[in-house]
Tab-separated table of C-alpha atoms in Angstrom:
chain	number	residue	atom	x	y	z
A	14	UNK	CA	0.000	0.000	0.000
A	15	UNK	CA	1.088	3.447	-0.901
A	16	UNK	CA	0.563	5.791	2.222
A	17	UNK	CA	0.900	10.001	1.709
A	18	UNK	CA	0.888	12.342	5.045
A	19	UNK	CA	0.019	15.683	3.254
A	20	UNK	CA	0.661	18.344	5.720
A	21	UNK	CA	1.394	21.938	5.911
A	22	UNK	CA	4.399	22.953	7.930
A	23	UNK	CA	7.454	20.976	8.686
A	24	UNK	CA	7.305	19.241	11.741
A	25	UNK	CA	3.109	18.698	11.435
A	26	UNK	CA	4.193	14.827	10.271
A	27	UNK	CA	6.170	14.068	13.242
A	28	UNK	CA	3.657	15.901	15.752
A	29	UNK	CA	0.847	14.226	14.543
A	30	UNK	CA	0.959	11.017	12.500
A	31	UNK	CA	4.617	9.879	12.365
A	32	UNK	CA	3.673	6.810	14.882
A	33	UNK	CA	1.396	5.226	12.471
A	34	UNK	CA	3.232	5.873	9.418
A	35	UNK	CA	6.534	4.089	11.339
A	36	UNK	CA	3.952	1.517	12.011
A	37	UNK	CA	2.275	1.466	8.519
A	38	UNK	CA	6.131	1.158	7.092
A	39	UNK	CA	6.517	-2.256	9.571
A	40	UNK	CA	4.009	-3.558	7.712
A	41	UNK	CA	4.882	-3.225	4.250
A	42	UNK	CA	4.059	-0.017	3.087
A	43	UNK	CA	5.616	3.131	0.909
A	44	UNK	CA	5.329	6.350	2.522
A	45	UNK	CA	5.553	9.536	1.905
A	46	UNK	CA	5.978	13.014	3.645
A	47	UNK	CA	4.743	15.722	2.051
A	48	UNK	CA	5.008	19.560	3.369
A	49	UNK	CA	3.023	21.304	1.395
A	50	UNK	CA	4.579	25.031	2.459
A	51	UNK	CA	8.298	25.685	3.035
A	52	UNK	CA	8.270	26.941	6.720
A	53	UNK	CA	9.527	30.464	5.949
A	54	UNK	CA	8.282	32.232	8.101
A	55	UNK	CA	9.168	29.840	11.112
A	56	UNK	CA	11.884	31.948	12.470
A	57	UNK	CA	13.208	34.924	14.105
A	58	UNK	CA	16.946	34.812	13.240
A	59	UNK	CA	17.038	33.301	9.684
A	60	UNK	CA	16.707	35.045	6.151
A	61	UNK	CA	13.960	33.824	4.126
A	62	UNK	CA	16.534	31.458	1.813
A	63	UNK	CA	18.254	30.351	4.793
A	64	UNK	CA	15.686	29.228	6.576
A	65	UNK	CA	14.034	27.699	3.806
A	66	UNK	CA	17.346	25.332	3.177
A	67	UNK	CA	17.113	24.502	7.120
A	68	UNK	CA	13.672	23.289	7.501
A	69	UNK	CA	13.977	21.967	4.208
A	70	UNK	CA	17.011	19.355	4.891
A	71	UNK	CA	15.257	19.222	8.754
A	72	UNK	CA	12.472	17.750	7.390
A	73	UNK	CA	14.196	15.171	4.390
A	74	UNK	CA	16.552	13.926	7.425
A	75	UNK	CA	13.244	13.346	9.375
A	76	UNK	CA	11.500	11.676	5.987
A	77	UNK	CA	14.924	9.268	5.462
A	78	UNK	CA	14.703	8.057	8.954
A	79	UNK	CA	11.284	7.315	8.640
A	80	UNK	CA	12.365	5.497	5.707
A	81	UNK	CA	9.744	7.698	3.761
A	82	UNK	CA	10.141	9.312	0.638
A	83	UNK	CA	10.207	12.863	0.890
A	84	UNK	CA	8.500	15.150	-1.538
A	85	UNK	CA	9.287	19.533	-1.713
A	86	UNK	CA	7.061	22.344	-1.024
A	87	UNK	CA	4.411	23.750	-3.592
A	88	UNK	CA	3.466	27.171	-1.073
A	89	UNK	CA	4.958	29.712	0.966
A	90	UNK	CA	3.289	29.835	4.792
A	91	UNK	CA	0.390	31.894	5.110
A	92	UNK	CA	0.691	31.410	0.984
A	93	UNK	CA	-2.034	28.731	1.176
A	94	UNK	CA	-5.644	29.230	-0.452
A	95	UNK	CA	-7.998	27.315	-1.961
A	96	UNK	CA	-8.167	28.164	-5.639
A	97	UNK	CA	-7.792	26.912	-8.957
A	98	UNK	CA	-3.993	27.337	-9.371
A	99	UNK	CA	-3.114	25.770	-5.831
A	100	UNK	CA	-5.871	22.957	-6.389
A	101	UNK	CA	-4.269	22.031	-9.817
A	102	UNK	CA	-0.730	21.738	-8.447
A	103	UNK	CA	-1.719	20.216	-5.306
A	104	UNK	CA	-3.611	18.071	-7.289
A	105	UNK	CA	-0.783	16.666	-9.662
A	106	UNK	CA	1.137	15.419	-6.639
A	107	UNK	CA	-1.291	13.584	-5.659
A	108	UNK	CA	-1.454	11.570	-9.081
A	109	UNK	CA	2.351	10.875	-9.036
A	110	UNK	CA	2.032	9.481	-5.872
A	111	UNK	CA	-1.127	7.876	-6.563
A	112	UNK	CA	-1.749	6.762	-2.777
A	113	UNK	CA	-3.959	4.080	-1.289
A	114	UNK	CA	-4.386	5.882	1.899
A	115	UNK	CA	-4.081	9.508	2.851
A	116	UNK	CA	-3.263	11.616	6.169
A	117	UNK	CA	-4.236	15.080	6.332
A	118	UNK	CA	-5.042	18.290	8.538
A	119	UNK	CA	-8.325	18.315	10.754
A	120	UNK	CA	-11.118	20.352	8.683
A	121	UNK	CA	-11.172	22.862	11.761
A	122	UNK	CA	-7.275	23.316	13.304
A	123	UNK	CA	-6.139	26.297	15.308
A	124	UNK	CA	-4.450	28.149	12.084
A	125	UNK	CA	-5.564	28.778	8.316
A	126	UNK	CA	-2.544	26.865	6.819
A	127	UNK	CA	-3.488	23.640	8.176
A	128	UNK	CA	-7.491	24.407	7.047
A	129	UNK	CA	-6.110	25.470	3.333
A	130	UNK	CA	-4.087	21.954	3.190
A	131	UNK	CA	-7.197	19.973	4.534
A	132	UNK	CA	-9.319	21.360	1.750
A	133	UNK	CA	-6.613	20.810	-1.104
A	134	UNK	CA	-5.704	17.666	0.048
A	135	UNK	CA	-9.468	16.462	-0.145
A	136	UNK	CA	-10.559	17.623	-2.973
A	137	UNK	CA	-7.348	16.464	-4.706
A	138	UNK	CA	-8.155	13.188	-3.948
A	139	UNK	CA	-11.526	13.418	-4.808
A	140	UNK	CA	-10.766	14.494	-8.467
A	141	UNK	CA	-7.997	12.093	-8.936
A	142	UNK	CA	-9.922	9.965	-11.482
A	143	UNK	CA	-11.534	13.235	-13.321
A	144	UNK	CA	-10.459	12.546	-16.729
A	145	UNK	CA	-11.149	16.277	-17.432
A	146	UNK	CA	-9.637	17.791	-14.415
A	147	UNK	CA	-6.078	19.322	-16.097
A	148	UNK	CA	-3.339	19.264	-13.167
A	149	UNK	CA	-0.129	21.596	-12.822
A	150	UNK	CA	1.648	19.948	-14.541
A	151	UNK	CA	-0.278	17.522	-16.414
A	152	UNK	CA	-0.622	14.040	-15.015
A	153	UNK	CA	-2.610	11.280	-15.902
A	154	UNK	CA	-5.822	9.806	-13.122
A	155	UNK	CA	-5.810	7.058	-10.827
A	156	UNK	CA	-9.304	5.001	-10.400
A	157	UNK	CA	-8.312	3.084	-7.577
A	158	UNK	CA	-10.403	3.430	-4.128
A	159	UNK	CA	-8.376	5.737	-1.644
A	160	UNK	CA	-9.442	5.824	2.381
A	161	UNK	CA	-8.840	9.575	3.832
A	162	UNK	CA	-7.694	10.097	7.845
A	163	UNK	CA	-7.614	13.522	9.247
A	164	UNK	CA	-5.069	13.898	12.133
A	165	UNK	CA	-6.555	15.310	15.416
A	166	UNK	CA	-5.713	19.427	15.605
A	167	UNK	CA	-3.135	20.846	17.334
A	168	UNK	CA	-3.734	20.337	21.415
A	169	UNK	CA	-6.917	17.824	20.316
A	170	UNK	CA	-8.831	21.061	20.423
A	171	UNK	CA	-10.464	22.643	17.134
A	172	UNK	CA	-10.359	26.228	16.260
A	173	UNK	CA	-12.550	27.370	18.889
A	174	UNK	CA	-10.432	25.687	21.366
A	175	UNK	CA	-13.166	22.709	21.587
A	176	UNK	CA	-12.039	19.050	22.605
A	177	UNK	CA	-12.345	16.661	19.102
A	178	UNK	CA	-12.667	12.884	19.970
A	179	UNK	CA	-11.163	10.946	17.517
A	180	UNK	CA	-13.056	7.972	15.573
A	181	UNK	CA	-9.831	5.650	15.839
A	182	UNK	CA	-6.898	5.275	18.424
A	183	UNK	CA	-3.577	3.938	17.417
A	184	UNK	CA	-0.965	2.198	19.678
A	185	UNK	CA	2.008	4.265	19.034
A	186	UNK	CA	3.491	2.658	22.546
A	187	UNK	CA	6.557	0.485	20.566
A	188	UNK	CA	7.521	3.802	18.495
A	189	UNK	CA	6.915	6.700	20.619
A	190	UNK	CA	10.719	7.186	20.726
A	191	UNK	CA	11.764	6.769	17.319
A	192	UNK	CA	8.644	9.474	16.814
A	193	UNK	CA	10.759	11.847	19.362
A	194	UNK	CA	13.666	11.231	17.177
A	195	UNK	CA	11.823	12.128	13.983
A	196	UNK	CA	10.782	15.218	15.594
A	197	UNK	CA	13.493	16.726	16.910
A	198	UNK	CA	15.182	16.587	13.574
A	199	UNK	CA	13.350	20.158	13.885
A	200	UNK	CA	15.825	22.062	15.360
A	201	UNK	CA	14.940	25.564	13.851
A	202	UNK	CA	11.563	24.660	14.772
A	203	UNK	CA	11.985	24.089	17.939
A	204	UNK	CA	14.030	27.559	18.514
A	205	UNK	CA	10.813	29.454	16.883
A	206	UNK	CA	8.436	27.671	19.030
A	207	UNK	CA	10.220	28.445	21.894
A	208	UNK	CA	10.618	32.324	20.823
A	209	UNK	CA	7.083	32.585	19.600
A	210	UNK	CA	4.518	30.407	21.296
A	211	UNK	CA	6.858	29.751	24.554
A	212	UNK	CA	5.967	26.208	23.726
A	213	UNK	CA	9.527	25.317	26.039
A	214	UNK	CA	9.208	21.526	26.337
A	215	UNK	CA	8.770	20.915	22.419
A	216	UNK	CA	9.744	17.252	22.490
A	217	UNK	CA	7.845	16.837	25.668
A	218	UNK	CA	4.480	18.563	24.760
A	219	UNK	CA	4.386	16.128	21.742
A	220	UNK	CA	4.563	12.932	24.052
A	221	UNK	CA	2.026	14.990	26.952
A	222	UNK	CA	-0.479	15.113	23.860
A	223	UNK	CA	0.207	11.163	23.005
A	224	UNK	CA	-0.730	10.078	26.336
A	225	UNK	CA	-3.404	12.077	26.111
A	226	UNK	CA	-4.925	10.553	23.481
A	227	UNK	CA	-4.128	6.864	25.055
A	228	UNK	CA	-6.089	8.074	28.304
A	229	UNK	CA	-8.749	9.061	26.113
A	230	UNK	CA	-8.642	5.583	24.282
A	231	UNK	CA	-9.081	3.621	27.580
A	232	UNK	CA	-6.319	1.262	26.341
A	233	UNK	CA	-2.771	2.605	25.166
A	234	UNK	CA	-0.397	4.201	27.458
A	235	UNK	CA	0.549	6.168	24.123
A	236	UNK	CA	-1.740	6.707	20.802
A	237	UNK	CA	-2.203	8.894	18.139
A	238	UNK	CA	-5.951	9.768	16.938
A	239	UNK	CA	-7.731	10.280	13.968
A	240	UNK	CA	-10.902	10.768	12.645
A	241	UNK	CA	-11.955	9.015	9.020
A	242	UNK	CA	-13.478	11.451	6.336
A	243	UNK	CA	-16.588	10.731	4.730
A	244	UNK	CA	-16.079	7.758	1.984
A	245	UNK	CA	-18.346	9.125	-0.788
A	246	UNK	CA	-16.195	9.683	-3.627
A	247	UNK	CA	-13.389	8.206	-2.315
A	248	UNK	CA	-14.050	4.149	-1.519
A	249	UNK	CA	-16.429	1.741	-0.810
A	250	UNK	CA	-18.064	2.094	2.492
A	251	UNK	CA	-15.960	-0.846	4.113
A	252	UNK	CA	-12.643	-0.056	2.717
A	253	UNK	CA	-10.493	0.058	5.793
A	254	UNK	CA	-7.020	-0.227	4.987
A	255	UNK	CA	-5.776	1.382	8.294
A	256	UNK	CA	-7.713	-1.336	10.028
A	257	UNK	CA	-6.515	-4.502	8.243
A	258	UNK	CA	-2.465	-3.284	8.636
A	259	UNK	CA	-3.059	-2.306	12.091
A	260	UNK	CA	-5.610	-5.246	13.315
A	261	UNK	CA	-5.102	-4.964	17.312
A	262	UNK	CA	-3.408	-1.664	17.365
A	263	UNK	CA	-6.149	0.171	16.004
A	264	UNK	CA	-9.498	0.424	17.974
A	265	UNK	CA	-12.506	2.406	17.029
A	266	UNK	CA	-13.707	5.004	19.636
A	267	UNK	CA	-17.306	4.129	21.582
A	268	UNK	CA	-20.028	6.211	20.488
């Protein structure tokens, strides 16, 4: 199985979803990290080229020990909008990759960049077998049935600073520390974070939020969350991928 993590900033992979992707690559599977803007503006000491190099080879370091394949930038930050242009280019990455399953942004996060790369993301997927639909540049459609995860926002909490439950739990438990290795391949990251949201404890917020979400699942001392996006368009109604390469690490929330 082919597996994308379409994202915004670097670092969003490794916050978020780089458990189950390390777990998703046990089992078989390609993956690939995808930042869809360049992190620019995620500094206070760097020029804009500069610091575009850094997070750039930051986040391919991450990607290769991941043992991901790591795909470039289309956007600046706050450079993301949902229009033709962006949807075409967005879209034609997509079709190279042509993935079986896709992780993405929460519809409602607590900034505009993840939103804008939730709504790309989707609605690339959704048009990936539009015969029509031209991409930037042109690449040909994929038919085959794709399953779409969003990630849980940023603190669990959506843009109005409400709790979001996820629909599935993942046992992250046997690679929460290779997860804190992928992520502190962030150094500049870090240093903005610290500067600019006093979030101090970078590594350590990342691993408060995992446990979290295991207290939340009832089961896993450490999991990441997700909720699955609606299947019409994308698959059949009991195409679970996640599920059948996961079996007893995933469970499904109570509702």
């Amino acid at each position: 199985m082919n597996v994308l993590a379409a994202v915004a900033h670097p670092d969003d992979i490794e916050f978020t979803i780089a458990g189950t992707l390390l777990l998703l690559k046990e089992a078989g599977c390609t993956v690939h990290f995808w930042n869809l803007c360049n992190g620019y503006l995620g500094t206070q000491q760097y020029p804009r080229e500069e610091i575009i190099r850094l997070r750039r080879a930051e986040a391919a370091e991450s990607a290769k020990l991941a043992g991901a394949e790591y795909h470039d930038a289309l956007f600046d930050d706050l450079g993301v909008f949902y229009d033709a242009s962006s949807l075409a280019k967005t879209s034609a990455v997509i079709r190279e990759i042509a993935p079986d399953i896709i992780f993405t942004h929460a519809p409602a996060d607590y900034m505009e960049d993840h939103e804008g790369v939730c709504r790309l993301t989707v609605m690339a997927a959704f048009s990936r077998g539009m015969t029509n639909y031209v991409t930037d540049p042109v690449r040909p459609i994929f038919n085959k049935p794709v399953a779409l995860y969003h990630a849980m926002p940023h603190g669990i909490r959506n843009n109005l600073g409400r709790l979001v439950e996820p629909d599935l739990y993942v046992d992250i438990e046997s690679v929460i520390a290779k997860k804190r290795e992928l992520l502190s391949c962030h150094r500049t990251q870090k240093e903005w974070l610290d500067a600019s949201q006093g979030m101090d404890a970078y590594l350590e917020e990342m691993e408060r939020l995992c446990a979290e979400m295991g207290a939340m699942s009832g089961k896993f001392p450490f999991a990441e969350g997700f909720q699955r996006h609606n299947h019409l368009g994308f698959c059949a109604p009991d195409f679970n991928p996640l599920a059948d390469l996961l079996g007893g690490r995933l469970i499904s929330a109570a509702r």
